[in-house]
């Protein structure tokens, strides 16, 4: 793992992980089961999980989409980018 980020749900039962390779996945803890996995384009600067809702359903991610890196609200169950937002 070269770089990336992770965030836990409020109850600590799940974690959302994103890697600079673009691989992003949601784990159920207690057994390490991968509940969902998807990929964004690789981002050598490292993708980031900037926020995660208490229930782990929605995330704010800094990822590459197309030719540019941006900050997005995403469905944390399947990776769909719902809306681009600006964050510093």
GROMACS .gro file of N, CA and C in nm:
model
  264
    1UNK      N    1   0.087  -0.116   0.000
    1UNK     CA    2   0.000   0.000   0.000
    1UNK      C    3   0.091   0.121   0.000
    2UNK      N    4   0.093   0.195  -0.110
    2UNK     CA    5   0.180   0.312  -0.120
    2UNK      C    6   0.123   0.431  -0.045
    3UNK      N    7  -0.002   0.459  -0.065
    3UNK     CA    8  -0.069   0.565   0.011
    3UNK      C    9  -0.218   0.549  -0.006
    4UNK      N   10  -0.291   0.613   0.082
    4UNK     CA   11  -0.436   0.606   0.080
    4UNK      C   12  -0.491   0.658   0.210
    5UNK      N   13  -0.612   0.615   0.242
    5UNK     CA   14  -0.679   0.666   0.361
    5UNK      C   15  -0.789   0.569   0.402
    6UNK      N   16  -0.835   0.582   0.525
    6UNK     CA   17  -0.943   0.498   0.576
    6UNK      C   18  -1.022   0.573   0.681
    7UNK      N   19  -1.150   0.542   0.690
    7UNK     CA   20  -1.238   0.598   0.793
    7UNK      C   21  -1.330   0.489   0.844
    8UNK      N   22  -1.357   0.495   0.974
    8UNK     CA   23  -1.447   0.400   1.039
    8UNK      C   24  -1.586   0.461   1.054
    9UNK      N   25  -1.688   0.375   1.054
    9UNK     CA   26  -1.823   0.420   1.087
    9UNK      C   27  -1.825   0.456   1.236
   10UNK      N   28  -1.927   0.528   1.277
   10UNK     CA   29  -1.937   0.574   1.417
   10UNK      C   30  -1.935   0.458   1.516
   11UNK      N   31  -1.997   0.346   1.479
   11UNK     CA   32  -2.000   0.232   1.571
   11UNK      C   33  -1.880   0.139   1.555
   12UNK      N   34  -1.790   0.171   1.461
   12UNK     CA   35  -1.670   0.092   1.443
   12UNK      C   36  -1.690  -0.043   1.377
   13UNK      N   37  -1.808  -0.066   1.318
   13UNK     CA   38  -1.836  -0.197   1.259
   13UNK      C   39  -1.787  -0.209   1.115
   14UNK      N   40  -1.759  -0.095   1.050
   14UNK     CA   41  -1.713  -0.096   0.911
   14UNK      C   42  -1.604   0.008   0.892
   15UNK      N   43  -1.526  -0.014   0.786
   15UNK     CA   44  -1.423   0.083   0.750
   15UNK      C   45  -1.424   0.098   0.598
   16UNK      N   46  -1.409   0.221   0.552
   16UNK     CA   47  -1.397   0.251   0.409
   16UNK      C   48  -1.252   0.284   0.382
   17UNK      N   49  -1.192   0.215   0.286
   17UNK     CA   50  -1.050   0.230   0.255
   17UNK      C   51  -1.037   0.271   0.109
   18UNK      N   52  -0.951   0.369   0.082
   18UNK     CA   53  -0.919   0.405  -0.057
   18UNK      C   54  -0.768   0.412  -0.071
   19UNK      N   55  -0.718   0.362  -0.183
   19UNK     CA   56  -0.575   0.355  -0.207
   19UNK      C   57  -0.535   0.442  -0.326
   20UNK      N   58  -0.410   0.478  -0.335
   20UNK     CA   59  -0.362   0.560  -0.446
   20UNK      C   60  -0.374   0.487  -0.580
   21UNK      N   61  -0.383   0.355  -0.576
   21UNK     CA   62  -0.403   0.276  -0.698
   21UNK      C   63  -0.542   0.295  -0.755
   22UNK      N   64  -0.633   0.353  -0.675
   22UNK     CA   65  -0.772   0.370  -0.714
   22UNK      C   66  -0.863   0.268  -0.648
   23UNK      N   67  -0.805   0.158  -0.600
   23UNK     CA   68  -0.886   0.055  -0.533
   23UNK      C   69  -0.952   0.116  -0.410
   24UNK      N   70  -1.082   0.096  -0.398
   24UNK     CA   71  -1.158   0.146  -0.284
   24UNK      C   72  -1.251   0.034  -0.239
   25UNK      N   73  -1.259   0.012  -0.109
   25UNK     CA   74  -1.342  -0.098  -0.061
   25UNK      C   75  -1.395  -0.070   0.079
   26UNK      N   76  -1.503  -0.139   0.109
   26UNK     CA   77  -1.572  -0.126   0.237
   26UNK      C   78  -1.564  -0.261   0.307
   27UNK      N   79  -1.509  -0.260   0.427
   27UNK     CA   80  -1.492  -0.384   0.504
   27UNK      C   81  -1.586  -0.388   0.623
   28UNK      N   82  -1.640  -0.505   0.649
   28UNK     CA   83  -1.714  -0.528   0.774
   28UNK      C   84  -1.611  -0.584   0.871
   29UNK      N   85  -1.595  -0.517   0.983
   29UNK     CA   86  -1.496  -0.561   1.081
   29UNK      C   87  -1.551  -0.675   1.165
   30UNK      N   88  -1.462  -0.743   1.232
   30UNK     CA   89  -1.501  -0.860   1.309
   30UNK      C   90  -1.475  -0.988   1.230
   31UNK      N   91  -1.451  -0.972   1.103
   31UNK     CA   92  -1.421  -1.086   1.017
   31UNK      C   93  -1.343  -1.042   0.894
   32UNK      N   94  -1.343  -0.911   0.871
   32UNK     CA   95  -1.270  -0.857   0.758
   32UNK      C   96  -1.334  -0.883   0.623
   33UNK      N   97  -1.464  -0.906   0.623
   33UNK     CA   98  -1.536  -0.934   0.499
   33UNK      C   99  -1.545  -0.809   0.412
   34UNK      N  100  -1.504  -0.821   0.286
   34UNK     CA  101  -1.519  -0.710   0.192
   34UNK      C  102  -1.665  -0.708   0.147
   35UNK      N  103  -1.736  -0.601   0.184
   35UNK     CA  104  -1.878  -0.589   0.147
   35UNK      C  105  -1.896  -0.535   0.006
   36UNK      N  106  -1.805  -0.449  -0.035
   36UNK     CA  107  -1.813  -0.388  -0.167
   36UNK      C  108  -1.675  -0.342  -0.207
   37UNK      N  109  -1.650  -0.340  -0.338
   37UNK     CA  110  -1.520  -0.295  -0.388
   37UNK      C  111  -1.539  -0.234  -0.525
   38UNK      N  112  -1.467  -0.125  -0.551
   38UNK     CA  113  -1.471  -0.059  -0.681
   38UNK      C  114  -1.339   0.012  -0.701
   39UNK      N  115  -1.320   0.072  -0.818
   39UNK     CA  116  -1.194   0.141  -0.846
   39UNK      C  117  -1.220   0.275  -0.914
   40UNK      N  118  -1.141   0.372  -0.875
   40UNK     CA  119  -1.132   0.501  -0.943
   40UNK      C  120  -0.998   0.500  -1.016
   41UNK      N  121  -0.973   0.593  -1.107
   41UNK     CA  122  -0.841   0.600  -1.170
   41UNK      C  123  -0.732   0.621  -1.064
   42UNK      N  124  -0.614   0.568  -1.091
   42UNK     CA  125  -0.502   0.584  -0.996
   42UNK      C  126  -0.472   0.731  -0.972
   43UNK      N  127  -0.433   0.760  -0.849
   43UNK     CA  128  -0.399   0.897  -0.808
   43UNK      C  129  -0.268   0.891  -0.730
   44UNK      N  130  -0.154   0.914  -0.795
   44UNK     CA  131  -0.025   0.903  -0.727
   44UNK      C  132  -0.014   0.990  -0.602
   45UNK      N  133  -0.088   1.099  -0.597
   45UNK     CA  134  -0.085   1.185  -0.478
   45UNK      C  135  -0.160   1.122  -0.361
   46UNK      N  136  -0.237   1.017  -0.388
   46UNK     CA  137  -0.310   0.948  -0.282
   46UNK      C  138  -0.455   0.993  -0.273
   47UNK      N  139  -0.546   0.898  -0.280
   47UNK     CA  140  -0.688   0.928  -0.257
   47UNK      C  141  -0.712   0.945  -0.109
   48UNK      N  142  -0.820   1.017  -0.075
   48UNK     CA  143  -0.850   1.045   0.066
   48UNK      C  144  -0.997   1.025   0.095
   49UNK      N  145  -1.026   0.974   0.215
   49UNK     CA  146  -1.162   0.972   0.268
   49UNK      C  147  -1.168   1.091   0.363
   50UNK      N  148  -1.236   1.197   0.323
   50UNK     CA  149  -1.242   1.319   0.405
   50UNK      C  150  -1.352   1.313   0.509
   51UNK      N  151  -1.452   1.229   0.487
   51UNK     CA  152  -1.561   1.215   0.582
   51UNK      C  153  -1.643   1.092   0.550
   52UNK      N  154  -1.711   1.042   0.652
   52UNK     CA  155  -1.797   0.924   0.637
   52UNK      C  156  -1.915   0.942   0.730
   53UNK      N  157  -2.036   0.921   0.678
   53UNK     CA  158  -2.155   0.934   0.762
   53UNK      C  159  -2.150   0.830   0.874
   54UNK      N  160  -2.224   0.856   0.981
   54UNK     CA  161  -2.224   0.765   1.096
   54UNK      C  162  -2.256   0.621   1.058
   55UNK      N  163  -2.349   0.604   0.964
   55UNK     CA  164  -2.387   0.468   0.924
   55UNK      C  165  -2.304   0.412   0.809
   56UNK      N  166  -2.210   0.493   0.758
   56UNK     CA  167  -2.121   0.447   0.653
   56UNK      C  168  -2.182   0.444   0.514
   57UNK      N  169  -2.298   0.508   0.495
   57UNK     CA  170  -2.366   0.504   0.366
   57UNK      C  171  -2.314   0.610   0.268
   58UNK      N  172  -2.265   0.721   0.319
   58UNK     CA  173  -2.222   0.833   0.235
   58UNK      C  174  -2.082   0.876   0.277
   59UNK      N  175  -1.998   0.904   0.178
   59UNK     CA  176  -1.861   0.947   0.206
   59UNK      C  177  -1.829   1.074   0.128
   60UNK      N  178  -1.732   1.148   0.179
   60UNK     CA  179  -1.673   1.258   0.103
   60UNK      C  180  -1.531   1.212   0.070
   61UNK      N  181  -1.504   1.202  -0.059
   61UNK     CA  182  -1.378   1.146  -0.107
   61UNK      C  183  -1.303   1.247  -0.192
   62UNK      N  184  -1.172   1.245  -0.183
   62UNK     CA  185  -1.086   1.320  -0.274
   62UNK      C  186  -1.020   1.216  -0.363
   63UNK      N  187  -1.067   1.206  -0.488
   63UNK     CA  188  -1.024   1.101  -0.580
   63UNK      C  189  -1.007   1.158  -0.720
   64UNK      N  190  -0.941   1.082  -0.803
   64UNK     CA  191  -0.931   1.117  -0.945
   64UNK      C  192  -1.058   1.069  -1.014
   65UNK      N  193  -1.113   1.157  -1.098
   65UNK     CA  194  -1.229   1.124  -1.181
   65UNK      C  195  -1.202   1.185  -1.317
   66UNK      N  196  -1.187   1.101  -1.417
   66UNK     CA  197  -1.145   1.152  -1.547
   66UNK      C  198  -1.000   1.198  -1.538
   67UNK      N  199  -0.974   1.318  -1.587
   67UNK     CA  200  -0.837   1.370  -1.588
   67UNK      C  201  -0.800   1.454  -1.466
   68UNK      N  202  -0.894   1.474  -1.376
   68UNK     CA  203  -0.868   1.566  -1.265
   68UNK      C  204  -0.901   1.502  -1.130
   69UNK      N  205  -0.830   1.548  -1.029
   69UNK     CA  206  -0.860   1.509  -0.891
   69UNK      C  207  -0.960   1.608  -0.837
   70UNK      N  208  -1.060   1.558  -0.766
   70UNK     CA  209  -1.161   1.646  -0.709
   70UNK      C  210  -1.218   1.588  -0.581
   71UNK      N  211  -1.302   1.665  -0.517
   71UNK     CA  212  -1.368   1.624  -0.394
   71UNK      C  213  -1.514   1.595  -0.428
   72UNK      N  214  -1.561   1.478  -0.387
   72UNK     CA  215  -1.693   1.431  -0.424
   72UNK      C  216  -1.769   1.373  -0.305
   73UNK      N  217  -1.900   1.391  -0.307
   73UNK     CA  218  -1.989   1.315  -0.221
   73UNK      C  219  -2.016   1.185  -0.296
   74UNK      N  220  -1.999   1.073  -0.228
   74UNK     CA  221  -2.012   0.943  -0.294
   74UNK      C  222  -2.099   0.848  -0.214
   75UNK      N  223  -2.164   0.758  -0.284
   75UNK     CA  224  -2.235   0.648  -0.220
   75UNK      C  225  -2.127   0.551  -0.172
   76UNK      N  226  -2.117   0.531  -0.043
   76UNK     CA  227  -2.010   0.448   0.014
   76UNK      C  228  -2.043   0.299   0.009
   77UNK      N  229  -2.155   0.264  -0.054
   77UNK     CA  230  -2.188   0.123  -0.071
   77UNK      C  231  -2.149   0.071  -0.208
   78UNK      N  232  -2.139   0.163  -0.307
   78UNK     CA  233  -2.105   0.117  -0.442
   78UNK      C  234  -2.009   0.211  -0.516
   79UNK      N  235  -1.970   0.321  -0.453
   79UNK     CA  236  -1.871   0.410  -0.510
   79UNK      C  237  -1.922   0.514  -0.608
   80UNK      N  238  -2.054   0.515  -0.636
   80UNK     CA  239  -2.107   0.615  -0.728
   80UNK      C  240  -2.077   0.755  -0.677
   81UNK      N  241  -2.019   0.837  -0.764
   81UNK     CA  242  -1.992   0.977  -0.730
   81UNK      C  243  -2.121   1.054  -0.752
   82UNK      N  244  -2.176   1.110  -0.644
   82UNK     CA  245  -2.307   1.173  -0.650
   82UNK      C  246  -2.300   1.321  -0.684
   83UNK      N  247  -2.196   1.386  -0.636
   83UNK     CA  248  -2.185   1.532  -0.657
   83UNK      C  249  -2.043   1.577  -0.629
   84UNK      N  250  -1.995   1.667  -0.713
   84UNK     CA  251  -1.863   1.726  -0.687
   84UNK      C  252  -1.882   1.843  -0.591
   85UNK      N  253  -1.793   1.854  -0.495
   85UNK     CA  254  -1.794   1.965  -0.399
   85UNK      C  255  -1.652   2.018  -0.390
   86UNK      N  256  -1.638   2.140  -0.352
   86UNK     CA  257  -1.505   2.198  -0.335
   86UNK      C  258  -1.471   2.201  -0.188
   87UNK      N  259  -1.353   2.157  -0.155
   87UNK     CA  260  -1.304   2.157  -0.018
   87UNK      C  261  -1.154   2.183  -0.021
   88UNK      N  262  -1.108   2.258   0.070
   88UNK     CA  263  -0.964   2.287   0.078
   88UNK      C  264  -0.902   2.199   0.182
   0.00000   0.00000   0.00000
